Coordinates of C-alpha atoms (C1' of nucleotides) in Angstrom, one line a residue:
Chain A
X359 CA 23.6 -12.3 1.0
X360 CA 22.9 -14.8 4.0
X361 CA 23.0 -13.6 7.9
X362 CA 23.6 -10.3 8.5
X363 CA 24.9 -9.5 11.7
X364 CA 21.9 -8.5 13.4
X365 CA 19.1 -9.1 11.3
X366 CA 16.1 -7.3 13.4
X367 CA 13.0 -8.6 12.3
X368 CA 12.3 -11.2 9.5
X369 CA 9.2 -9.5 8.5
X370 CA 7.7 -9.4 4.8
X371 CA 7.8 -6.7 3.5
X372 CA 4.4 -5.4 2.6
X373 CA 4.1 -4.7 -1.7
X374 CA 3.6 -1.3 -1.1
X375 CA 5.6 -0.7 1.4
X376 CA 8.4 -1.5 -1.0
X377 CA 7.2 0.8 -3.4
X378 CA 7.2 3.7 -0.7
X379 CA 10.5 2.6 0.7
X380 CA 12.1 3.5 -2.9
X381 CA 10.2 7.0 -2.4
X382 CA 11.6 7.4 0.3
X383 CA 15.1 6.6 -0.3
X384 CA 14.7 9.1 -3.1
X385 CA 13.8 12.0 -0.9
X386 CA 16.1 10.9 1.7
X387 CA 18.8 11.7 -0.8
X388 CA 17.8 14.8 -1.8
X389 CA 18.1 15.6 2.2
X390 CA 21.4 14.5 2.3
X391 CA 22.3 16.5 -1.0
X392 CA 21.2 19.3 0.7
X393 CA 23.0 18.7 3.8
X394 CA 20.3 17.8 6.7
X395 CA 21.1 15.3 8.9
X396 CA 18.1 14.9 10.5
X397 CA 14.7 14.2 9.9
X398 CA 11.5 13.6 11.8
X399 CA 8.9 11.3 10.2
X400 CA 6.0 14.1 10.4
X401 CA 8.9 15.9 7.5
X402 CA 9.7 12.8 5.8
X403 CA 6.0 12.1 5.4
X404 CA 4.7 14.9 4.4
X405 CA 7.8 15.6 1.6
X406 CA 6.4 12.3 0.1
X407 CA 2.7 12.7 0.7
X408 CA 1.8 9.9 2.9
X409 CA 0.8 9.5 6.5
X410 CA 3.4 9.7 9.1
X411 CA 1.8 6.7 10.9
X412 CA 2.2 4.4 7.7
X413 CA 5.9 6.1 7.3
X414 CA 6.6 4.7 10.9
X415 CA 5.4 1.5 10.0
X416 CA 7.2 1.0 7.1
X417 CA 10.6 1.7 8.5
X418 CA 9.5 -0.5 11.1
X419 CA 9.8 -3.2 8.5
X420 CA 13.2 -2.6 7.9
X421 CA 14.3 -2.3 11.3
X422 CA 14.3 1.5 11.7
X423 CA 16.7 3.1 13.9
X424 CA 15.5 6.6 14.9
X425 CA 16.1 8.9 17.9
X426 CA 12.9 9.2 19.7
X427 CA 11.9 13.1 20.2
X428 CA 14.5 13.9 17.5
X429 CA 14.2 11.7 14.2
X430 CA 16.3 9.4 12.2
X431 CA 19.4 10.1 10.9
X432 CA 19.4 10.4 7.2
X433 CA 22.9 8.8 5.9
X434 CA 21.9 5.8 8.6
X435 CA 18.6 5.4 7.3
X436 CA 19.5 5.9 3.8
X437 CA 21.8 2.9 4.2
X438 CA 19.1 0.6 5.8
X439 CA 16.7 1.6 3.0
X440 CA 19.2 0.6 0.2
X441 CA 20.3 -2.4 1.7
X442 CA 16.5 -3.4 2.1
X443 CA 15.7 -2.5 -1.4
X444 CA 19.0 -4.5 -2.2
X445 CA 20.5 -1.2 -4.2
X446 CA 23.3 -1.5 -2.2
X447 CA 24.2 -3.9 -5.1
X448 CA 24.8 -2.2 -8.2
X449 CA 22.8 -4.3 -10.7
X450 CA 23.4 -4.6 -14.0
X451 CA 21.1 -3.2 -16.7
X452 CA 20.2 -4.7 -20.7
X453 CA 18.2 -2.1 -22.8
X454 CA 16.4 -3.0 -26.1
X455 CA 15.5 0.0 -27.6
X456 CA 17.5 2.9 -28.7
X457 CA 15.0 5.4 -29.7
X458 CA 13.8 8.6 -27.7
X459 CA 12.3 6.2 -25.3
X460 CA 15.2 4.5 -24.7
X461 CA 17.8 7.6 -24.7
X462 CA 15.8 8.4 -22.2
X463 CA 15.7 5.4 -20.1
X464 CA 19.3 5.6 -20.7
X465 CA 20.1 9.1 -18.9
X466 CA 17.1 8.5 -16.6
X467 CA 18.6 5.5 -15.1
X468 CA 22.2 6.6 -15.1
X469 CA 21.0 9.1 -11.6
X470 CA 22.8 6.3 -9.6
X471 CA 20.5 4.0 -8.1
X472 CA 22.6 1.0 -7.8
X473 CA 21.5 0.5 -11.8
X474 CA 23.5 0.7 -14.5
X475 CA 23.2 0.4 -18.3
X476 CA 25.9 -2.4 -19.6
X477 CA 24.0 -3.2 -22.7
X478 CA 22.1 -2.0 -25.2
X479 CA 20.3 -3.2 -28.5
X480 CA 18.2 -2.1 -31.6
X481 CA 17.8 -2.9 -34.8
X482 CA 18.1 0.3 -36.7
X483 CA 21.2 0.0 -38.6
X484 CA 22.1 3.6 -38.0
X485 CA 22.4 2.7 -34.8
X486 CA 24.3 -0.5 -34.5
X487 CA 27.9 0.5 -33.9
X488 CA 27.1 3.6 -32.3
X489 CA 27.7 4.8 -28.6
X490 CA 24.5 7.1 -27.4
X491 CA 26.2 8.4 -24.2
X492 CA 29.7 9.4 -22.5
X493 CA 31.1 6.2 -21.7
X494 CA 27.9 4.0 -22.7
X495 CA 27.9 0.8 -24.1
X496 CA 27.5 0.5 -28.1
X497 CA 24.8 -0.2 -29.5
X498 CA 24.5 -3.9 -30.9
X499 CA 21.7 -5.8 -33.0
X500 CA 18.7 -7.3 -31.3
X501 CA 19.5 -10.6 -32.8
X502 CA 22.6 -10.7 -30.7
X503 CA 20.5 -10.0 -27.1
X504 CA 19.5 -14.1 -26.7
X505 CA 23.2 -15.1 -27.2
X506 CA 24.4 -12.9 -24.4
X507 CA 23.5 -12.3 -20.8
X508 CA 24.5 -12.0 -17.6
X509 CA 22.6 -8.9 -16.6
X510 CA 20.5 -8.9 -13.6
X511 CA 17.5 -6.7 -15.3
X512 CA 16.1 -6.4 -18.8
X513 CA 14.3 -3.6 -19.7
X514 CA 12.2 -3.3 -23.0
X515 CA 11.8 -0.5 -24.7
X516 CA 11.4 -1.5 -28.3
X517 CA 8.5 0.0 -30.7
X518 CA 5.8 -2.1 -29.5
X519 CA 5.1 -4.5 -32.5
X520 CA 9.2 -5.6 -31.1
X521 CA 8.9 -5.3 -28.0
X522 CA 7.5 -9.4 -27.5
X523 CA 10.8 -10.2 -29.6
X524 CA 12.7 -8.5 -26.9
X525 CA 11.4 -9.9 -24.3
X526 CA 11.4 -13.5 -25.9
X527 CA 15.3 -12.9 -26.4
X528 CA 16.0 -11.6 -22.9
X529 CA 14.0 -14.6 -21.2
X530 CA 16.6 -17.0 -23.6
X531 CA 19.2 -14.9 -22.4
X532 CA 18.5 -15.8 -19.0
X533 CA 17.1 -12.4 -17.8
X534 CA 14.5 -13.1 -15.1
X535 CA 13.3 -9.6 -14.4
X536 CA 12.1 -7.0 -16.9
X537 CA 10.5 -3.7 -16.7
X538 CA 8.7 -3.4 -19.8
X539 CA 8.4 -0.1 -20.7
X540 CA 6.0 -0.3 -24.1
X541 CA 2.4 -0.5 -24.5
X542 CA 2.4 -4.2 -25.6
X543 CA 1.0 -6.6 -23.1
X544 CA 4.0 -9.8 -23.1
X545 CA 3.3 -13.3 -23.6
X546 CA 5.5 -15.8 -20.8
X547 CA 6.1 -19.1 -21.7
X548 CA 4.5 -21.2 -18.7
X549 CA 7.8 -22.9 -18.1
X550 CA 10.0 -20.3 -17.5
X551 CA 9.5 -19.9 -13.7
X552 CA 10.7 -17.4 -11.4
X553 CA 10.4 -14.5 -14.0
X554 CA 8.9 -11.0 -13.0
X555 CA 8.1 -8.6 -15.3
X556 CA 7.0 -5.1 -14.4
X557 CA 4.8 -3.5 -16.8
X558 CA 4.7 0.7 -17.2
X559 CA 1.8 2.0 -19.8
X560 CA 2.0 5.9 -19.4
X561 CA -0.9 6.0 -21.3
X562 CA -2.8 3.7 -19.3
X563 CA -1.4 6.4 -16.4
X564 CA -3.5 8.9 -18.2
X565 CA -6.3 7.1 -18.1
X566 CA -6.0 6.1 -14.5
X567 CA -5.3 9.9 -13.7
X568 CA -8.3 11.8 -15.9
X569 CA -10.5 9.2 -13.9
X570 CA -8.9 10.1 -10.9
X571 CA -9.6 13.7 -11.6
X572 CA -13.6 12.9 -11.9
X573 CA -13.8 11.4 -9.1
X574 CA -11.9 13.5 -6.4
X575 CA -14.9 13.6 -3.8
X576 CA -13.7 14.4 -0.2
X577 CA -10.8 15.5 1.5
X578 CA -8.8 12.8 3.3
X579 CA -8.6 13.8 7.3
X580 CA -5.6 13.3 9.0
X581 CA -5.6 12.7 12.8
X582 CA -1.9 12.6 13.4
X583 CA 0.1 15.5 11.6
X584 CA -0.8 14.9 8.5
X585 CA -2.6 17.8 6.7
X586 CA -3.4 16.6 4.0
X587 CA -5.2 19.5 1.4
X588 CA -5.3 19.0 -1.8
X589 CA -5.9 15.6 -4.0
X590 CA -6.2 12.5 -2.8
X591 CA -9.9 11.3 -2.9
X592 CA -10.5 7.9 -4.6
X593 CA -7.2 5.9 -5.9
X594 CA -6.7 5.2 -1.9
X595 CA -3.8 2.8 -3.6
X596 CA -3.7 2.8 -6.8
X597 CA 0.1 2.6 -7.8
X598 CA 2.0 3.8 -3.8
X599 CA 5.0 4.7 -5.8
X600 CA 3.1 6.5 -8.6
X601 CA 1.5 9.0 -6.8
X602 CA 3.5 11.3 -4.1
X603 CA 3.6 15.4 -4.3
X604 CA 5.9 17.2 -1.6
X605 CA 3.1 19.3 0.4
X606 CA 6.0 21.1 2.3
X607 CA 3.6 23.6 4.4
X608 CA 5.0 26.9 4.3
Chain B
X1327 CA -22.6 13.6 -18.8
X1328 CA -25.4 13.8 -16.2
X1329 CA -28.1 10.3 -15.7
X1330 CA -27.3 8.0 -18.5
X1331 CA -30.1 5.9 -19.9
X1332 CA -29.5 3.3 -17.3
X1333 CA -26.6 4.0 -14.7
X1334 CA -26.9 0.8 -13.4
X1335 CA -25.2 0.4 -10.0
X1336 CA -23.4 4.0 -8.7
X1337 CA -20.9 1.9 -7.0
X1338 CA -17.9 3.2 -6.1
X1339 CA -15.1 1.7 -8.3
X1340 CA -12.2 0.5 -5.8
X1341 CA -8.8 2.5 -7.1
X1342 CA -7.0 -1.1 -8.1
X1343 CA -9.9 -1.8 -10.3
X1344 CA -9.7 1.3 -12.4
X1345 CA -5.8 0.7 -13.2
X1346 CA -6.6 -2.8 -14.1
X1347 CA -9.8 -1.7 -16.6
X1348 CA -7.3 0.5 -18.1
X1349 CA -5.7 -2.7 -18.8
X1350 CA -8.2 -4.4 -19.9
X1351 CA -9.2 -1.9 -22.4
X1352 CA -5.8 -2.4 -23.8
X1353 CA -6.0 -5.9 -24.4
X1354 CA -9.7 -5.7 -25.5
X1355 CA -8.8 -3.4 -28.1
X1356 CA -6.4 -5.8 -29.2
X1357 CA -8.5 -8.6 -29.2
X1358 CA -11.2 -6.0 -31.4
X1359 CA -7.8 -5.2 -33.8
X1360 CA -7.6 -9.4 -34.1
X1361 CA -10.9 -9.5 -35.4
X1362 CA -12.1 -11.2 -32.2
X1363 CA -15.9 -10.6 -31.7
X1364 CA -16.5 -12.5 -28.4
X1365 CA -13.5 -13.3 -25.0
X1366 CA -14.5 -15.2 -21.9
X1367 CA -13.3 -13.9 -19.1
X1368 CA -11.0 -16.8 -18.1
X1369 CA -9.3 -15.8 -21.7
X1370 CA -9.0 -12.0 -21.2
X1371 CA -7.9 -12.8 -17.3
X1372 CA -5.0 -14.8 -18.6
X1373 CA -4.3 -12.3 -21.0
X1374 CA -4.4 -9.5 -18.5
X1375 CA -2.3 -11.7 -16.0
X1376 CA -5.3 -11.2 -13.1
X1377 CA -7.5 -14.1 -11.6
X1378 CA -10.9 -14.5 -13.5
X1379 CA -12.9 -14.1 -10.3
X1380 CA -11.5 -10.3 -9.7
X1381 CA -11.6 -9.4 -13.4
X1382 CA -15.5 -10.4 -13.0
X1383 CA -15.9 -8.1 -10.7
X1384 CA -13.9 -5.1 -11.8
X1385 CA -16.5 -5.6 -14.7
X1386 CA -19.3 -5.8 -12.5
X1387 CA -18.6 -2.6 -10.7
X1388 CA -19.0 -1.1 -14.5
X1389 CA -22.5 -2.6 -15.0
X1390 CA -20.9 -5.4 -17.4
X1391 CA -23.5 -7.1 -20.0
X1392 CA -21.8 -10.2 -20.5
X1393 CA -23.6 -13.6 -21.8
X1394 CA -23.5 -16.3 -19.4
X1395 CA -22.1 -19.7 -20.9
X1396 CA -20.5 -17.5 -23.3
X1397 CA -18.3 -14.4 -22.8
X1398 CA -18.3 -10.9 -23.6
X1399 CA -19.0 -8.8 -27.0
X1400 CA -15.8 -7.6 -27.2
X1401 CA -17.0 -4.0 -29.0
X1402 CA -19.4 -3.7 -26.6
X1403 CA -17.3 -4.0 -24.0
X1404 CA -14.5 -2.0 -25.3
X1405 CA -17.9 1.2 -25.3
X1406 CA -18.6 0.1 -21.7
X1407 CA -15.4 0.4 -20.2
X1408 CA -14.2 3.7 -22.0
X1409 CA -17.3 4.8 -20.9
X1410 CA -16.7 4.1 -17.3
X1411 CA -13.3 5.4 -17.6
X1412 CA -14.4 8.4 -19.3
X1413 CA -12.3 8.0 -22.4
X1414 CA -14.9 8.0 -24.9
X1415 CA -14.3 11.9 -24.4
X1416 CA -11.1 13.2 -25.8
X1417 CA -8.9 14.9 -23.1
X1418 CA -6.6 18.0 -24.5
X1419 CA -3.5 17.3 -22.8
X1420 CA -0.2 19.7 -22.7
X1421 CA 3.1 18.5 -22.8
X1422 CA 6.3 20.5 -21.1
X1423 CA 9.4 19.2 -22.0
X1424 CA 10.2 18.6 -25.5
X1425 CA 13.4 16.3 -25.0
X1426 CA 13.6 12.8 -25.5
X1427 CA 11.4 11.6 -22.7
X1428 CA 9.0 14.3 -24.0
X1429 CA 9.0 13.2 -28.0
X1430 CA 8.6 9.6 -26.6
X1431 CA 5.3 10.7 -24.7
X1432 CA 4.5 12.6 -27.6
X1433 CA 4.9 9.5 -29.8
X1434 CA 3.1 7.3 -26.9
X1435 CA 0.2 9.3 -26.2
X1436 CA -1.1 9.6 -29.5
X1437 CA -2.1 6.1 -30.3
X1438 CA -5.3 7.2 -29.6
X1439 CA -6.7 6.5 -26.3
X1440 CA -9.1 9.5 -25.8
X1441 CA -5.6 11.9 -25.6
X1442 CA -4.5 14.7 -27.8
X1443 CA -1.5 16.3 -27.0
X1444 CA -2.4 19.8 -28.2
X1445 CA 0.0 22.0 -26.7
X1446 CA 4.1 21.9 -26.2
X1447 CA 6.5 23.9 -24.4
X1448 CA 10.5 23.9 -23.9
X1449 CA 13.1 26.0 -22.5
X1450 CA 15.6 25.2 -25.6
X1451 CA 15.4 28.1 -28.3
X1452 CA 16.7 25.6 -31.1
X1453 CA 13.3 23.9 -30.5
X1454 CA 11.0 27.1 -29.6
X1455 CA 9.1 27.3 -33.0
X1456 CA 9.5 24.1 -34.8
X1457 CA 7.2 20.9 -34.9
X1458 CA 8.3 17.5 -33.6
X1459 CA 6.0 15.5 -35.3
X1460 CA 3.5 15.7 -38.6
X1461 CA 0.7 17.8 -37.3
X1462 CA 2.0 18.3 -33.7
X1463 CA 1.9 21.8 -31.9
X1464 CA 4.7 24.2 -32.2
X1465 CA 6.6 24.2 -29.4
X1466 CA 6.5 26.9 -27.1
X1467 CA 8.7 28.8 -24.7
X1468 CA 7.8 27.3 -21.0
X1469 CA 7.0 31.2 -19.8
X1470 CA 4.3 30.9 -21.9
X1471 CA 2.8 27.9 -20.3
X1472 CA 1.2 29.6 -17.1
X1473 CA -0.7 32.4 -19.7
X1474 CA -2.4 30.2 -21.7
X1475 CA -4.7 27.1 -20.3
X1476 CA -7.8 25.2 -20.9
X1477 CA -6.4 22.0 -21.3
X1478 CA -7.5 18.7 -19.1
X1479 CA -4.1 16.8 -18.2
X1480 CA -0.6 18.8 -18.5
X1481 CA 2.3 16.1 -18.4
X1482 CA 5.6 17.4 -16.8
X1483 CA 8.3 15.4 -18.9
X1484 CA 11.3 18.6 -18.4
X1485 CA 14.6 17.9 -16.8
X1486 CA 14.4 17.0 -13.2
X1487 CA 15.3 21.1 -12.4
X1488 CA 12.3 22.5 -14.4
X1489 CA 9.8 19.6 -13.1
X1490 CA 8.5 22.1 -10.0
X1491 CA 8.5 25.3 -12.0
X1492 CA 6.7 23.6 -14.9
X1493 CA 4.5 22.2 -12.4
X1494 CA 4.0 25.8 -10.9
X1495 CA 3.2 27.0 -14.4
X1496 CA 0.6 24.2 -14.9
X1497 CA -1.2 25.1 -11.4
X1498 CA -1.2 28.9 -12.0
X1499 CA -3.0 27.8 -16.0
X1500 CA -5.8 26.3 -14.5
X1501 CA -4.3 22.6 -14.9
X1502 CA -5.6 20.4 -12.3
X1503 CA -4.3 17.2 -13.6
X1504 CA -1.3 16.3 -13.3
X1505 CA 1.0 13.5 -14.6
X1506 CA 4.9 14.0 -13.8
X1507 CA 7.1 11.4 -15.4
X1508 CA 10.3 13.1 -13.9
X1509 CA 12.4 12.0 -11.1
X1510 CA 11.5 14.9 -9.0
X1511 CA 8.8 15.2 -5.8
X1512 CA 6.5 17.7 -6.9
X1513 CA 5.5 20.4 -4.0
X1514 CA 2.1 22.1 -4.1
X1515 CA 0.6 24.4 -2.6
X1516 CA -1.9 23.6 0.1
X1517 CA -4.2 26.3 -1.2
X1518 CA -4.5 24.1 -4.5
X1519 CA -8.1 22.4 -4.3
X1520 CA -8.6 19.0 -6.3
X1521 CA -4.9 18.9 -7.9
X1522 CA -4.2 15.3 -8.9
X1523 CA -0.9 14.4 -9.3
X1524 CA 0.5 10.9 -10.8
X1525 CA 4.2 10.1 -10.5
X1526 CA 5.3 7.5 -12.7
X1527 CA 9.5 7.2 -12.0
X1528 CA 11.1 5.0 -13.6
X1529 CA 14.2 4.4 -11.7
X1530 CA 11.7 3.5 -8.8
X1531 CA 10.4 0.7 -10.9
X1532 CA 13.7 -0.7 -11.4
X1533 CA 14.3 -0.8 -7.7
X1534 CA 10.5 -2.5 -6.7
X1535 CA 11.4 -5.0 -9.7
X1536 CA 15.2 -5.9 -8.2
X1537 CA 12.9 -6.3 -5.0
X1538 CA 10.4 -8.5 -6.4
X1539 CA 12.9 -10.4 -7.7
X1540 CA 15.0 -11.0 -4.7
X1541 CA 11.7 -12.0 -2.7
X1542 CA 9.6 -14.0 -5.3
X1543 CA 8.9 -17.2 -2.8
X1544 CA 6.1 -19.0 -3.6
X1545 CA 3.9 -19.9 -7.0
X1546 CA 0.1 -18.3 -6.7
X1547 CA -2.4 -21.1 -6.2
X1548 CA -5.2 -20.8 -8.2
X1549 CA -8.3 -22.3 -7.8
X1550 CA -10.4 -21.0 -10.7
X1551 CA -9.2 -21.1 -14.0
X1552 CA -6.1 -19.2 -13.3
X1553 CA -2.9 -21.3 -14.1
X1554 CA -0.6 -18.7 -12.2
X1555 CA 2.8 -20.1 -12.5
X1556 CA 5.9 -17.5 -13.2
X1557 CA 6.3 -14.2 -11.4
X1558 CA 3.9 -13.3 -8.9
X1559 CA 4.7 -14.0 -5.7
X1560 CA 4.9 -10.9 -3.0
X1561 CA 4.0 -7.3 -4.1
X1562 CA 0.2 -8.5 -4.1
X1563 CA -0.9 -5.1 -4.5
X1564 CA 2.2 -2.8 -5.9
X1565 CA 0.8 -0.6 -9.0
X1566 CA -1.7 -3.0 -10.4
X1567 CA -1.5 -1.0 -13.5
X1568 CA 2.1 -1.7 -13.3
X1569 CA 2.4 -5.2 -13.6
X1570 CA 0.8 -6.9 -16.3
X1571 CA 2.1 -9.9 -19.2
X1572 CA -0.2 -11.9 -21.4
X1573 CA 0.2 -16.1 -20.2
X1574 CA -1.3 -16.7 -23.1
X1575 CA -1.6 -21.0 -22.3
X1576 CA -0.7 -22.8 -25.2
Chain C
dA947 C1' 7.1 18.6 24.8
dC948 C1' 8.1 15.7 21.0
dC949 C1' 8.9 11.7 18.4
dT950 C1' 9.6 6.6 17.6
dG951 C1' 7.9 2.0 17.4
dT952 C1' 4.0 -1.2 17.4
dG953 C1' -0.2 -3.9 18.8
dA954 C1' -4.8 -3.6 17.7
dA955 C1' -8.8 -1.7 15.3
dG956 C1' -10.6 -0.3 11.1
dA957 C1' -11.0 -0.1 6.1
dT958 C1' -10.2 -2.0 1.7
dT959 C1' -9.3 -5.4 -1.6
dT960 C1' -9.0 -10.1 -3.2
dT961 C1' -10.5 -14.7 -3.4
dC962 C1' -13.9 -18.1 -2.8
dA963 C1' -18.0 -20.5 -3.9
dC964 C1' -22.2 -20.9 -5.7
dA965 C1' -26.9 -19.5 -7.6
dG966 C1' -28.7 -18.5 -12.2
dC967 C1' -28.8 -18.8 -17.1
dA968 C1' -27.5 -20.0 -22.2
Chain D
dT1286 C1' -21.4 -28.2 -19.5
dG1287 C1' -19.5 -23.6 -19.3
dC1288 C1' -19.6 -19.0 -18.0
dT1289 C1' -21.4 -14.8 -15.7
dG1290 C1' -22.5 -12.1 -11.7
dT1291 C1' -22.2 -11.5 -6.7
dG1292 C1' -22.7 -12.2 -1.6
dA1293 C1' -19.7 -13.6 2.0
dA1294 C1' -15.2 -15.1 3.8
dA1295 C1' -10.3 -14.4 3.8
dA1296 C1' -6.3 -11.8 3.2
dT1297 C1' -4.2 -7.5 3.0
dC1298 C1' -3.2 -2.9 4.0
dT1299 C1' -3.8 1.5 6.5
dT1300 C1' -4.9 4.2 10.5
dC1301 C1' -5.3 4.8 15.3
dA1302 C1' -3.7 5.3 19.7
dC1303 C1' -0.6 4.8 23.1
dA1304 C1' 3.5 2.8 25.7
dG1305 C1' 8.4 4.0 25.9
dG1306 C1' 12.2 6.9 25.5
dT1307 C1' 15.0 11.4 25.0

DNA sequence: ACCTGTGAAGATTTTCACAGCA
DNA sequence: TGCTGTGAAAATCTTCACAGGT
């Protein structure tokens, strides 16, 4: 926290700029896993379907430090990217909800983002007691979640008709952010400031994507290198971090 | 399909505004499921978490019929905007990955938005043949997947090293639509017309959430009827659909 | 020759504010 | 009085285009 030794440009951070920074920073690591060094934004961009122009500005936010005529170096800019994103940190993680949802949440996260799983809940007796993964924590009763605390995220992924118990337990456990993970739509307390929730519905991203589909009318034309083909259309936002397809040309 | 009676206004529906219909369905159906007949839209606003002056227009753009001084008919609403969204239709949809993330999808889908999961494939012989849930689809080998077709949506829920060949296989079946909850960057080819793809990662939702958190400065001002008061703050935009809680006021 | 970084233009989306009606 | 529906203003985001460097 506080002054970083040479903190470029105080800038905010666009919303989805954020959300395409964490695209990024996924990419970038699967670069770095496959041993390139290097990469020029007209690559970068395209592996993660966006504009190059928009890629440029976006590291522009985060002070980027690239080579001109060469490109950025990946380990260097997958350090600036993580330490915008703050997943430098490693943040602690409370899950409610031990079904398949939740398993899977549970190995999903566990990639090593800066997250990890410290907690988790139910209320299935044949549960309780348990440990789901290698070295995970054991499962406890939901009742127990409000007299804890002291994680940094909550994430709910009850049956829905729980899932506003969950949440009502992690906001008295003094969890401020939660990324609900259940079809129910959560009720906040008007006094509880400073809480964000984050909200995924995959069925709702069905509906979003069949429309999507029906409405696909022209082909989006790049001016810089982007070649952009296939998709695209309407949905010119839509969710930035809920819609990228490498389009490595051959 | 083709002219309805009367297709009022054939505006283009901004991309933000479908996710947040999507949303509003939800909560309307909700609302039907309570035995509420009529919802103002400073009510359904607060519920969806969006100001009342942009949920008026997202249901403007679909021709809405409300009653001024009054509200909307909540069934007749719920027709209008499945209608506009195109779920009144039931979309076949095909599921590859039959592992925890997959039976959670399977369990998800099925609540009955317009979606049918009628076909499921796997790579693990102990599940090739059996049925994950009453009156699901046998589970198939993934080979098969490319053979067979005719299905609207295919979802992509295998482990992260299957995600492109499934995603192959779905492309080479005739499956335009595309929704890919793994952690992996989809490559297609640029011969592919009209592919839509829809990522949904999850561990990218922790890390906009940790951001959002980290950067939540100041309390919306609202000058309608919206209240705003928790969360909020930056990420004006982000995944609309991704970013919803009921404020239910007391 | 090629790529980065960014001001400025352009496009899109959200919010405002008010006319119109029950 | 209360709410809907919408043109117009404000805010936001994306794309362009080019200076600057290697």
């Amino acid at each position: 926290m506080t002054a970083l030794p040479h903190a470029h440009a105080p800038t905010r951070i666009p919303g989805p700029a954020v959300a395409r920074l964490a695209l990024y920073l996924h990419v970038l690591r699967n670069y770095n896993l496959r041993g390139i060094a290097v990469v020029s934004s007209p690559q970068l961009a395209t592996a993660a379907g966006v504009n190059p122009a928009i890629l440029r500005k976006d590291l522009s936010y985060i002070g980027a430090n690239g080579v001109r005529g060469v490109g950025y170096d990946v380990a260097k800019l997958i350090g600036r990217v993580s330490m915008a994103l703050h997943t430098d940190d490693t943040h602690s993680v409370a899950l409610a909800g031990a079904g398949r949802l939740g398993q899977a949440l549970l190995a999903h996260t566990g990639v090593g983002r800066g997250f990890t799983v410290t907690a988790l809940f139910d209320d299935d007796p044949a549960l309780i007691g348990t440990t789901l993964s290698d070295g995970g924590p054991v499962v406890e009763s939901l009742d127990t979640l409000a007299l804890a605390g002291g994680w940094d995220i909550g994430v709910i992924a009850t049956s829905d008709d729980r899932a506003q118990a969950a949440c009502d337990a992690f906001l008295e456990a003094g969890v401020r952010q939660l990324l609900n993970v259940t079809a129910t739509t959560l009720q906040v307390r008007l006094e509880t400031p400073g809480v964000v929730i984050r909200q995924v519905d995959l069925a709702l991203e069905l509906q979003v994507l069949s429309f999507q589909a029906k409405h696909a009318p022209d082909r989006p034309t790049g001016s810089d290198a982007n070649t952009g083909s296939e998709e695209s259309g309407s949905a010119p936002s839509g969710s930035a971090a809920a819609r990228y397809r490498e389009t490595m040309t051959s």
